[in-house]
Amino acid sequence: MPKIFRMLEFKDATIKVGERVLVERLSLIAKDGELTCVTGPEGSGKTTLLRTLMGFLPVNEGFVSVDGELLTIHSAHAFRKMMVYLPQQMQLLAHQLREPEPLEPEAEEYVVWNGVLPSVTKQVAPEPLNAEEIMMLAEKTLSEANDKSIVIADEPTSLLSPELTMRMIQLLRQQAEMGKTVLVASRKPQVVDYADKVIRLETR
């Protein structure tokens, strides 16, 4: 049996937004070759967890590491080069279906990395996509990220039918079978059932 290397670890991690504790003393290890699902009710901290993993929110206690190296908001830039991200609002990546436009010179990495990143500030969202367009974007984004060893997906099936949900699950499992670490935030039972590992968060 091939050795599985640990890739992502949250160790006794507490994450706050303002004074509100969204994640408290969480420990998890997501391994190469596995699909790990973080689930829980709305407001339980699933997206917060993903933002922290990408280095846009600090942990207040404990730590986050990638491949045994400490991840902080200062070191995250290097780690993000290993990651590909599927946002909950896939229409934010819709520019990938069109001819690319040059980035504004003053554009910040925060809003242009991988097309767009989750933001704590309100932004005007593009027009919604239909379910087939969502799948097309997910497939295109992942096919162009073969060099990325970590896949992060935030509620990737929330607008999909059961049939397309299964297609998305198969797409994410293919990424895991390629030896990547796949971390998915989802409340959908279908996704939870097909995950190799499930981490359940509770609303605080």
PDB file of C-alpha atoms in Angstrom:
ATOM      1  CA  MET A   1       0.000   0.000   0.000  1.00  0.00           C
ATOM      2  CA  PRO A   2       1.494   3.390  -0.987  1.00  0.00           C
ATOM      3  CA  LYS A   3       2.353   5.771   1.792  1.00  0.00           C
ATOM      4  CA  ILE A   4      -0.119   8.626   2.259  1.00  0.00           C
ATOM      5  CA  PHE A   5       1.487  11.921   3.164  1.00  0.00           C
ATOM      6  CA  ARG A   6      -0.253  14.368   5.435  1.00  0.00           C
ATOM      7  CA  MET A   7      -0.970  17.615   3.609  1.00  0.00           C
ATOM      8  CA  LEU A   8      -3.324  19.827   5.604  1.00  0.00           C
ATOM      9  CA  GLU A   9      -3.652  20.049   9.362  1.00  0.00           C
ATOM     10  CA  PHE A  10      -5.703  22.171  11.724  1.00  0.00           C
ATOM     11  CA  LYS A  11      -4.505  21.616  15.285  1.00  0.00           C
ATOM     12  CA  ASP A  12      -6.673  22.932  18.150  1.00  0.00           C
ATOM     13  CA  ALA A  13      -7.564  25.838  15.866  1.00  0.00           C
ATOM     14  CA  THR A  14      -9.897  28.565  17.133  1.00  0.00           C
ATOM     15  CA  ILE A  15     -11.086  31.113  14.580  1.00  0.00           C
ATOM     16  CA  LYS A  16     -12.952  34.295  15.417  1.00  0.00           C
ATOM     17  CA  VAL A  17     -14.602  36.937  13.263  1.00  0.00           C
ATOM     18  CA  GLY A  18     -14.778  40.025  15.433  1.00  0.00           C
ATOM     19  CA  GLU A  19     -15.792  38.769  18.861  1.00  0.00           C
ATOM     20  CA  ARG A  20     -17.724  35.805  17.494  1.00  0.00           C
ATOM     21  CA  VAL A  21     -16.092  32.390  17.745  1.00  0.00           C
ATOM     22  CA  LEU A  22     -16.977  30.436  14.594  1.00  0.00           C
ATOM     23  CA  VAL A  23     -14.582  27.516  14.982  1.00  0.00           C
ATOM     24  CA  GLU A  24     -13.269  26.390  18.369  1.00  0.00           C
ATOM     25  CA  ARG A  25     -10.372  24.012  19.025  1.00  0.00           C
ATOM     26  CA  LEU A  26     -10.768  22.179  15.730  1.00  0.00           C
ATOM     27  CA  SER A  27      -8.304  19.449  14.850  1.00  0.00           C
ATOM     28  CA  LEU A  28      -8.350  17.748  11.458  1.00  0.00           C
ATOM     29  CA  ILE A  29      -5.959  16.188   9.018  1.00  0.00           C
ATOM     30  CA  ALA A  30      -6.798  16.062   5.300  1.00  0.00           C
ATOM     31  CA  LYS A  31      -4.568  13.651   3.399  1.00  0.00           C
ATOM     32  CA  ASP A  32      -3.387  13.286  -0.162  1.00  0.00           C
ATOM     33  CA  GLY A  33      -5.663  11.003  -2.133  1.00  0.00           C
ATOM     34  CA  GLU A  34      -8.714  11.636   0.051  1.00  0.00           C
ATOM     35  CA  LEU A  35     -11.857  13.690  -0.317  1.00  0.00           C
ATOM     36  CA  THR A  36     -12.479  15.376   3.031  1.00  0.00           C
ATOM     37  CA  CYS A  37     -15.860  17.030   3.586  1.00  0.00           C
ATOM     38  CA  VAL A  38     -16.461  19.740   6.184  1.00  0.00           C
ATOM     39  CA  THR A  39     -20.176  19.873   6.909  1.00  0.00           C
ATOM     40  CA  GLY A  40     -22.536  21.593   9.326  1.00  0.00           C
ATOM     41  CA  PRO A  41     -25.490  23.974   9.395  1.00  0.00           C
ATOM     42  CA  GLU A  42     -25.366  27.455   7.904  1.00  0.00           C
ATOM     43  CA  GLY A  43     -23.234  29.738  10.048  1.00  0.00           C
ATOM     44  CA  SER A  44     -21.184  26.922  11.562  1.00  0.00           C
ATOM     45  CA  GLY A  45     -17.900  28.197  10.089  1.00  0.00           C
ATOM     46  CA  LYS A  46     -17.392  26.093   6.946  1.00  0.00           C
ATOM     47  CA  THR A  47     -16.451  29.005   4.665  1.00  0.00           C
ATOM     48  CA  THR A  48     -14.481  30.608   7.499  1.00  0.00           C
ATOM     49  CA  LEU A  49     -12.431  27.423   7.699  1.00  0.00           C
ATOM     50  CA  LEU A  50     -11.652  27.596   3.981  1.00  0.00           C
ATOM     51  CA  ARG A  51     -10.709  31.282   4.186  1.00  0.00           C
ATOM     52  CA  THR A  52      -8.337  30.451   7.011  1.00  0.00           C
ATOM     53  CA  LEU A  53      -6.758  27.644   5.016  1.00  0.00           C
ATOM     54  CA  MET A  54      -6.146  30.081   2.157  1.00  0.00           C
ATOM     55  CA  GLY A  55      -4.552  32.531   4.575  1.00  0.00           C
ATOM     56  CA  PHE A  56      -7.154  35.304   4.613  1.00  0.00           C
ATOM     57  CA  LEU A  57      -8.138  34.834   8.248  1.00  0.00           C
ATOM     58  CA  PRO A  58      -5.738  34.071  11.097  1.00  0.00           C
ATOM     59  CA  VAL A  59      -6.242  31.420  13.740  1.00  0.00           C
ATOM     60  CA  ASN A  60      -6.623  32.939  17.192  1.00  0.00           C
ATOM     61  CA  GLU A  61      -5.364  29.791  18.895  1.00  0.00           C
ATOM     62  CA  GLY A  62      -3.711  26.630  17.640  1.00  0.00           C
ATOM     63  CA  PHE A  63      -2.219  26.447  14.148  1.00  0.00           C
ATOM     64  CA  VAL A  64      -2.721  25.472  10.514  1.00  0.00           C
ATOM     65  CA  SER A  65       0.019  23.714   8.572  1.00  0.00           C
ATOM     66  CA  VAL A  66       0.543  22.589   4.991  1.00  0.00           C
ATOM     67  CA  ASP A  67       2.944  19.705   4.489  1.00  0.00           C
ATOM     68  CA  GLY A  68       4.213  20.241   8.029  1.00  0.00           C
ATOM     69  CA  GLU A  69       5.002  23.919   7.470  1.00  0.00           C
ATOM     70  CA  LEU A  70       3.135  26.578   9.436  1.00  0.00           C
ATOM     71  CA  LEU A  71       0.568  28.571   7.452  1.00  0.00           C
ATOM     72  CA  THR A  72      -0.016  32.189   8.452  1.00  0.00           C
ATOM     73  CA  ILE A  73      -1.509  35.206   6.681  1.00  0.00           C
ATOM     74  CA  HIS A  74       2.096  36.193   5.903  1.00  0.00           C
ATOM     75  CA  SER A  75       3.262  32.841   4.498  1.00  0.00           C
ATOM     76  CA  ALA A  76      -0.027  32.001   2.747  1.00  0.00           C
ATOM     77  CA  HIS A  77       1.011  33.603  -0.551  1.00  0.00           C
ATOM     78  CA  ALA A  78       3.451  30.764  -1.225  1.00  0.00           C
ATOM     79  CA  PHE A  79       0.980  28.078  -0.187  1.00  0.00           C
ATOM     80  CA  ARG A  80      -1.791  29.451  -2.404  1.00  0.00           C
ATOM     81  CA  LYS A  81       0.323  28.552  -5.417  1.00  0.00           C
ATOM     82  CA  MET A  82      -0.424  24.928  -4.503  1.00  0.00           C
ATOM     83  CA  MET A  83      -4.201  25.480  -4.378  1.00  0.00           C
ATOM     84  CA  VAL A  84      -7.132  25.675  -6.768  1.00  0.00           C
ATOM     85  CA  TYR A  85     -10.415  27.079  -5.482  1.00  0.00           C
ATOM     86  CA  LEU A  86     -14.039  26.527  -6.521  1.00  0.00           C
ATOM     87  CA  PRO A  87     -16.210  29.222  -4.877  1.00  0.00           C
ATOM     88  CA  GLN A  88     -19.806  28.711  -3.854  1.00  0.00           C
ATOM     89  CA  GLN A  89     -20.829  31.395  -6.356  1.00  0.00           C
ATOM     90  CA  MET A  90     -19.291  29.845  -9.432  1.00  0.00           C
ATOM     91  CA  GLN A  91     -20.510  32.789 -11.527  1.00  0.00           C
ATOM     92  CA  LEU A  92     -17.556  34.675 -10.046  1.00  0.00           C
ATOM     93  CA  LEU A  93     -15.366  32.546 -12.328  1.00  0.00           C
ATOM     94  CA  ALA A  94     -17.559  33.140 -15.383  1.00  0.00           C
ATOM     95  CA  HIS A  95     -14.821  35.245 -16.994  1.00  0.00           C
ATOM     96  CA  GLN A  96     -13.074  31.934 -17.738  1.00  0.00           C
ATOM     97  CA  LEU A  97     -15.781  31.175 -20.316  1.00  0.00           C
ATOM     98  CA  ARG A  98     -14.918  34.360 -22.193  1.00  0.00           C
ATOM     99  CA  GLU A  99     -11.780  35.750 -23.742  1.00  0.00           C
ATOM    100  CA  PRO A 100      -9.445  36.818 -20.923  1.00  0.00           C
ATOM    101  CA  GLU A 101      -9.267  40.518 -20.162  1.00  0.00           C
ATOM    102  CA  PRO A 102      -6.078  42.159 -18.905  1.00  0.00           C
ATOM    103  CA  LEU A 103      -5.994  42.767 -15.168  1.00  0.00           C
ATOM    104  CA  GLU A 104      -6.008  46.320 -13.920  1.00  0.00           C
ATOM    105  CA  PRO A 105      -2.496  47.327 -12.834  1.00  0.00           C
ATOM    106  CA  GLU A 106      -3.717  48.173  -9.347  1.00  0.00           C
ATOM    107  CA  ALA A 107      -5.674  44.925  -8.931  1.00  0.00           C
ATOM    108  CA  GLU A 108      -4.788  43.236  -5.656  1.00  0.00           C
ATOM    109  CA  GLU A 109      -3.915  39.572  -5.337  1.00  0.00           C
ATOM    110  CA  TYR A 110      -6.829  39.226  -2.923  1.00  0.00           C
ATOM    111  CA  VAL A 111      -9.364  39.634  -5.707  1.00  0.00           C
ATOM    112  CA  VAL A 112      -7.559  38.179  -8.710  1.00  0.00           C
ATOM    113  CA  TRP A 113      -5.943  34.974  -7.456  1.00  0.00           C
ATOM    114  CA  ASN A 114      -7.672  32.039  -9.167  1.00  0.00           C
ATOM    115  CA  GLY A 115     -10.159  34.527 -10.612  1.00  0.00           C
ATOM    116  CA  VAL A 116     -11.676  35.499  -7.292  1.00  0.00           C
ATOM    117  CA  LEU A 117     -11.377  34.673  -3.614  1.00  0.00           C
ATOM    118  CA  PRO A 118     -13.974  34.680  -0.874  1.00  0.00           C
ATOM    119  CA  SER A 119     -14.244  38.174   0.557  1.00  0.00           C
ATOM    120  CA  VAL A 120     -15.516  39.562   3.823  1.00  0.00           C
ATOM    121  CA  THR A 121     -16.667  42.658   1.950  1.00  0.00           C
ATOM    122  CA  LYS A 122     -19.847  42.788  -0.106  1.00  0.00           C
ATOM    123  CA  GLN A 123     -19.317  42.658  -3.850  1.00  0.00           C
ATOM    124  CA  VAL A 124     -21.658  42.971  -6.812  1.00  0.00           C
ATOM    125  CA  ALA A 125     -22.127  39.428  -8.108  1.00  0.00           C
ATOM    126  CA  PRO A 126     -22.283  38.636 -11.818  1.00  0.00           C
ATOM    127  CA  GLU A 127     -25.380  37.079 -13.371  1.00  0.00           C
ATOM    128  CA  PRO A 128     -26.131  33.561 -12.047  1.00  0.00           C
ATOM    129  CA  LEU A 129     -25.140  30.574 -14.138  1.00  0.00           C
ATOM    130  CA  ASN A 130     -27.266  27.573 -14.944  1.00  0.00           C
ATOM    131  CA  ALA A 131     -26.300  24.160 -13.580  1.00  0.00           C
ATOM    132  CA  GLU A 132     -24.581  22.991 -16.774  1.00  0.00           C
ATOM    133  CA  GLU A 133     -22.469  26.174 -16.883  1.00  0.00           C
ATOM    134  CA  ILE A 134     -21.465  25.602 -13.261  1.00  0.00           C
ATOM    135  CA  MET A 135     -20.276  22.107 -14.146  1.00  0.00           C
ATOM    136  CA  MET A 136     -18.467  23.392 -17.232  1.00  0.00           C
ATOM    137  CA  LEU A 137     -16.628  25.980 -15.155  1.00  0.00           C
ATOM    138  CA  ALA A 138     -15.682  23.463 -12.477  1.00  0.00           C
ATOM    139  CA  GLU A 139     -14.326  21.046 -15.076  1.00  0.00           C
ATOM    140  CA  LYS A 140     -12.417  23.812 -16.873  1.00  0.00           C
ATOM    141  CA  THR A 141     -10.963  25.250 -13.673  1.00  0.00           C
ATOM    142  CA  LEU A 142      -9.731  21.868 -12.452  1.00  0.00           C
ATOM    143  CA  SER A 143      -8.429  20.760 -15.856  1.00  0.00           C
ATOM    144  CA  GLU A 144      -6.262  23.881 -15.979  1.00  0.00           C
ATOM    145  CA  ALA A 145      -4.898  23.268 -12.487  1.00  0.00           C
ATOM    146  CA  ASN A 146      -3.120  19.939 -12.905  1.00  0.00           C
ATOM    147  CA  ASP A 147      -0.071  21.439 -11.199  1.00  0.00           C
ATOM    148  CA  LYS A 148      -2.069  22.275  -8.053  1.00  0.00           C
ATOM    149  CA  SER A 149      -1.894  19.665  -5.291  1.00  0.00           C
ATOM    150  CA  ILE A 150      -4.721  21.048  -3.119  1.00  0.00           C
ATOM    151  CA  VAL A 151      -8.340  21.430  -4.248  1.00  0.00           C
ATOM    152  CA  ILE A 152     -10.677  23.587  -2.143  1.00  0.00           C
ATOM    153  CA  ALA A 153     -14.399  23.723  -2.954  1.00  0.00           C
ATOM    154  CA  ASP A 154     -17.060  25.735  -1.112  1.00  0.00           C
ATOM    155  CA  GLU A 155     -20.574  24.243  -1.499  1.00  0.00           C
ATOM    156  CA  PRO A 156     -19.818  23.238  -5.106  1.00  0.00           C
ATOM    157  CA  THR A 157     -23.136  21.350  -5.516  1.00  0.00           C
ATOM    158  CA  SER A 158     -25.549  23.760  -3.826  1.00  0.00           C
ATOM    159  CA  LEU A 159     -27.316  24.654  -7.109  1.00  0.00           C
ATOM    160  CA  LEU A 160     -27.006  21.281  -8.823  1.00  0.00           C
ATOM    161  CA  SER A 161     -29.537  18.525  -9.401  1.00  0.00           C
ATOM    162  CA  PRO A 162     -28.861  15.091  -7.851  1.00  0.00           C
ATOM    163  CA  GLU A 163     -27.519  13.890 -11.212  1.00  0.00           C
ATOM    164  CA  LEU A 164     -25.140  16.828 -11.615  1.00  0.00           C
ATOM    165  CA  THR A 165     -24.211  16.596  -7.934  1.00  0.00           C
ATOM    166  CA  MET A 166     -23.015  13.052  -8.626  1.00  0.00           C
ATOM    167  CA  ARG A 167     -21.046  14.332 -11.605  1.00  0.00           C
ATOM    168  CA  MET A 168     -19.392  16.975  -9.411  1.00  0.00           C
ATOM    169  CA  ILE A 169     -18.576  14.357  -6.772  1.00  0.00           C
ATOM    170  CA  GLN A 170     -16.980  12.160  -9.434  1.00  0.00           C
ATOM    171  CA  LEU A 171     -14.985  15.152 -10.673  1.00  0.00           C
ATOM    172  CA  LEU A 172     -13.680  15.866  -7.170  1.00  0.00           C
ATOM    173  CA  ARG A 173     -12.964  12.192  -6.520  1.00  0.00           C
ATOM    174  CA  GLN A 174     -10.920  12.087  -9.729  1.00  0.00           C
ATOM    175  CA  GLN A 175      -8.815  14.880  -8.280  1.00  0.00           C
ATOM    176  CA  ALA A 176      -8.270  12.848  -5.110  1.00  0.00           C
ATOM    177  CA  GLU A 177      -7.401   9.757  -7.161  1.00  0.00           C
ATOM    178  CA  MET A 178      -4.698  11.835  -8.846  1.00  0.00           C
ATOM    179  CA  GLY A 179      -3.097  12.086  -5.402  1.00  0.00           C
ATOM    180  CA  LYS A 180      -4.378  15.538  -4.530  1.00  0.00           C
ATOM    181  CA  THR A 181      -5.773  16.715  -1.222  1.00  0.00           C
ATOM    182  CA  VAL A 182      -9.430  17.632  -1.733  1.00  0.00           C
ATOM    183  CA  LEU A 183     -11.253  19.649   0.945  1.00  0.00           C
ATOM    184  CA  VAL A 184     -14.929  20.367   0.339  1.00  0.00           C
ATOM    185  CA  ALA A 185     -17.379  22.382   2.429  1.00  0.00           C
ATOM    186  CA  SER A 186     -20.900  21.066   1.869  1.00  0.00           C
ATOM    187  CA  ARG A 187     -24.229  20.536   3.615  1.00  0.00           C
ATOM    188  CA  LYS A 188     -25.498  18.215   0.896  1.00  0.00           C
ATOM    189  CA  PRO A 189     -25.981  14.643   2.204  1.00  0.00           C
ATOM    190  CA  GLN A 190     -24.977  13.233  -1.186  1.00  0.00           C
ATOM    191  CA  VAL A 191     -21.536  14.855  -0.892  1.00  0.00           C
ATOM    192  CA  VAL A 192     -21.144  13.849   2.755  1.00  0.00           C
ATOM    193  CA  ASP A 193     -21.978  10.223   1.936  1.00  0.00           C
ATOM    194  CA  TYR A 194     -19.287   9.981  -0.754  1.00  0.00           C
ATOM    195  CA  ALA A 195     -16.502  11.656   1.262  1.00  0.00           C
ATOM    196  CA  ASP A 196     -13.611   9.616   2.618  1.00  0.00           C
ATOM    197  CA  LYS A 197     -13.594  11.691   5.787  1.00  0.00           C
ATOM    198  CA  VAL A 198     -16.260  13.939   7.295  1.00  0.00           C
ATOM    199  CA  ILE A 199     -15.669  16.802   9.760  1.00  0.00           C
ATOM    200  CA  ARG A 200     -18.859  18.095  11.376  1.00  0.00           C
ATOM    201  CA  LEU A 201     -19.076  21.667  12.657  1.00  0.00           C
ATOM    202  CA  GLU A 202     -21.787  23.035  14.917  1.00  0.00           C
ATOM    203  CA  THR A 203     -23.344  26.497  15.025  1.00  0.00           C
ATOM    204  CA  ARG A 204     -22.001  28.406  18.007  1.00  0.00           C
TER     205      ARG A 204
END
